[in-house]
Amino acid sequence: MTEQLPPNVQTIADRLGEAWGETVDVGPGWFELITRLDTQLARLSPGYVLEQCKTKYGTLRYYARPEDSEDVDTQMTFNEIIRDAEDESARICEDCGEPGQQVALHGWIWTLCATHTQHRLRSEPAR
């Protein structure tokens, strides 16, 4: 799956630890967000390890750890950067990157713009 990712997102997928598979499981609307996040984290810890990058309850979940997990200050800053990006994802359409809001559709929570909300309402069967 990761060979279909744009190069900047493939770089992020390459950080995934072996135990976690090779999947960055977010929509293309968040690619810019996770690329910025990766840049910030790599500045702090160039060899950081990504454990998961996915969507859960309509927001980004980015589970990662710095290469020196014994440094408490680095860990706290690292976690704060991730938390800020996860919070930001609640305002960005996961499909296109435009401003969005959280919506519940067919039992799932998504962060979508009005256009993609309507598209999913038309295209997804009720479960």
XYZ file of C-alpha atoms in Angstrom:
127
model
C 0.000 0.000 0.000
C 2.751 2.482 0.847
C 4.268 2.383 -2.652
C 1.228 4.395 -3.788
C 1.953 7.236 -1.369
C 3.474 10.552 -2.479
C 7.225 10.709 -1.729
C 6.841 13.035 1.283
C 4.311 10.668 2.877
C 6.347 7.597 1.916
C 9.205 9.089 3.954
C 6.869 9.088 6.945
C 5.761 5.508 6.248
C 9.418 4.483 6.147
C 9.664 5.486 9.826
C 7.161 2.802 10.830
C 8.641 0.169 13.098
C 8.608 -3.372 11.721
C 6.023 -4.543 14.246
C 3.524 -1.958 13.019
C 3.275 -2.759 9.329
C 3.790 -0.231 6.577
C 0.566 1.732 6.496
C -0.132 5.423 6.817
C -3.895 5.199 7.144
C -5.154 8.767 6.664
C -6.773 10.532 3.750
C -4.891 12.764 1.319
C -6.339 15.896 2.897
C -4.097 15.316 5.899
C -0.895 14.598 3.963
C 0.297 18.203 4.326
C -0.500 18.119 8.055
C 1.462 14.930 8.699
C 4.343 16.167 6.538
C 4.603 19.311 8.684
C 4.331 17.149 11.800
C 7.108 14.860 10.574
C 9.366 17.853 9.893
C 8.826 19.234 13.390
C 9.414 15.879 15.072
C 12.502 15.128 12.963
C 14.009 18.468 14.013
C 13.618 17.393 17.619
C 14.598 13.739 17.116
C 15.937 12.896 13.629
C 15.588 9.127 14.104
C 12.181 9.079 15.741
C 10.081 5.931 15.312
C 6.494 5.974 14.115
C 4.255 3.255 15.495
C 0.924 4.197 13.893
C -0.562 6.955 11.784
C -4.313 6.611 11.413
C -7.735 8.184 11.719
C -9.767 7.489 14.839
C -13.003 9.219 15.844
C -12.531 11.720 13.042
C -9.088 12.942 14.060
C -5.474 12.071 13.442
C -3.776 9.581 15.736
C -0.011 9.731 15.432
C 1.770 7.320 17.759
C 5.505 7.953 17.724
C 8.468 8.083 20.057
C 11.765 9.961 19.964
C 14.928 7.960 19.430
C 16.077 8.942 22.937
C 12.987 8.130 24.948
C 14.902 8.611 28.232
C 15.037 12.406 27.756
C 11.892 13.570 29.558
C 11.990 17.131 28.164
C 12.265 15.870 24.591
C 9.432 13.402 25.193
C 7.164 16.119 26.588
C 7.861 18.495 23.683
C 7.456 15.604 21.228
C 4.044 14.717 22.678
C 2.933 18.362 22.653
C 3.785 18.721 18.950
C 1.803 15.559 18.162
C -1.168 16.683 20.277
C -1.272 20.038 18.459
C -1.365 18.299 15.062
C -4.058 15.894 16.236
C -6.145 18.854 17.453
C -5.619 20.655 14.140
C -6.852 17.596 12.226
C -10.331 18.134 13.719
C -10.612 21.260 11.526
C -9.220 19.893 8.226
C -11.141 17.786 5.718
C -9.389 14.428 5.552
C -10.354 14.059 1.895
C -9.208 17.407 0.461
C -7.403 19.502 3.102
C -9.940 22.340 3.088
C -11.520 23.564 6.340
C -13.798 20.904 7.777
C -15.703 19.854 10.820
C -16.485 16.601 12.533
C -19.573 14.806 11.272
C -21.153 11.461 12.104
C -22.086 9.415 9.042
C -23.402 5.871 9.095
C -21.962 5.207 12.543
C -18.512 6.667 11.809
C -17.028 10.025 12.757
C -15.145 11.932 10.056
C -13.678 15.395 9.678
C -14.935 16.636 6.326
C -15.775 19.790 4.404
C -19.394 20.299 3.319
C -18.698 18.968 -0.188
C -17.146 15.710 1.000
C -19.820 15.273 3.658
C -22.459 15.371 0.906
C -20.396 13.073 -1.313
C -20.126 10.453 1.447
C -23.809 10.750 2.282
C -24.621 9.887 -1.339
C -22.011 7.185 -1.828
C -21.887 5.195 1.420
C -24.659 2.746 2.218
C -26.147 2.816 5.697
C -24.718 0.117 7.935
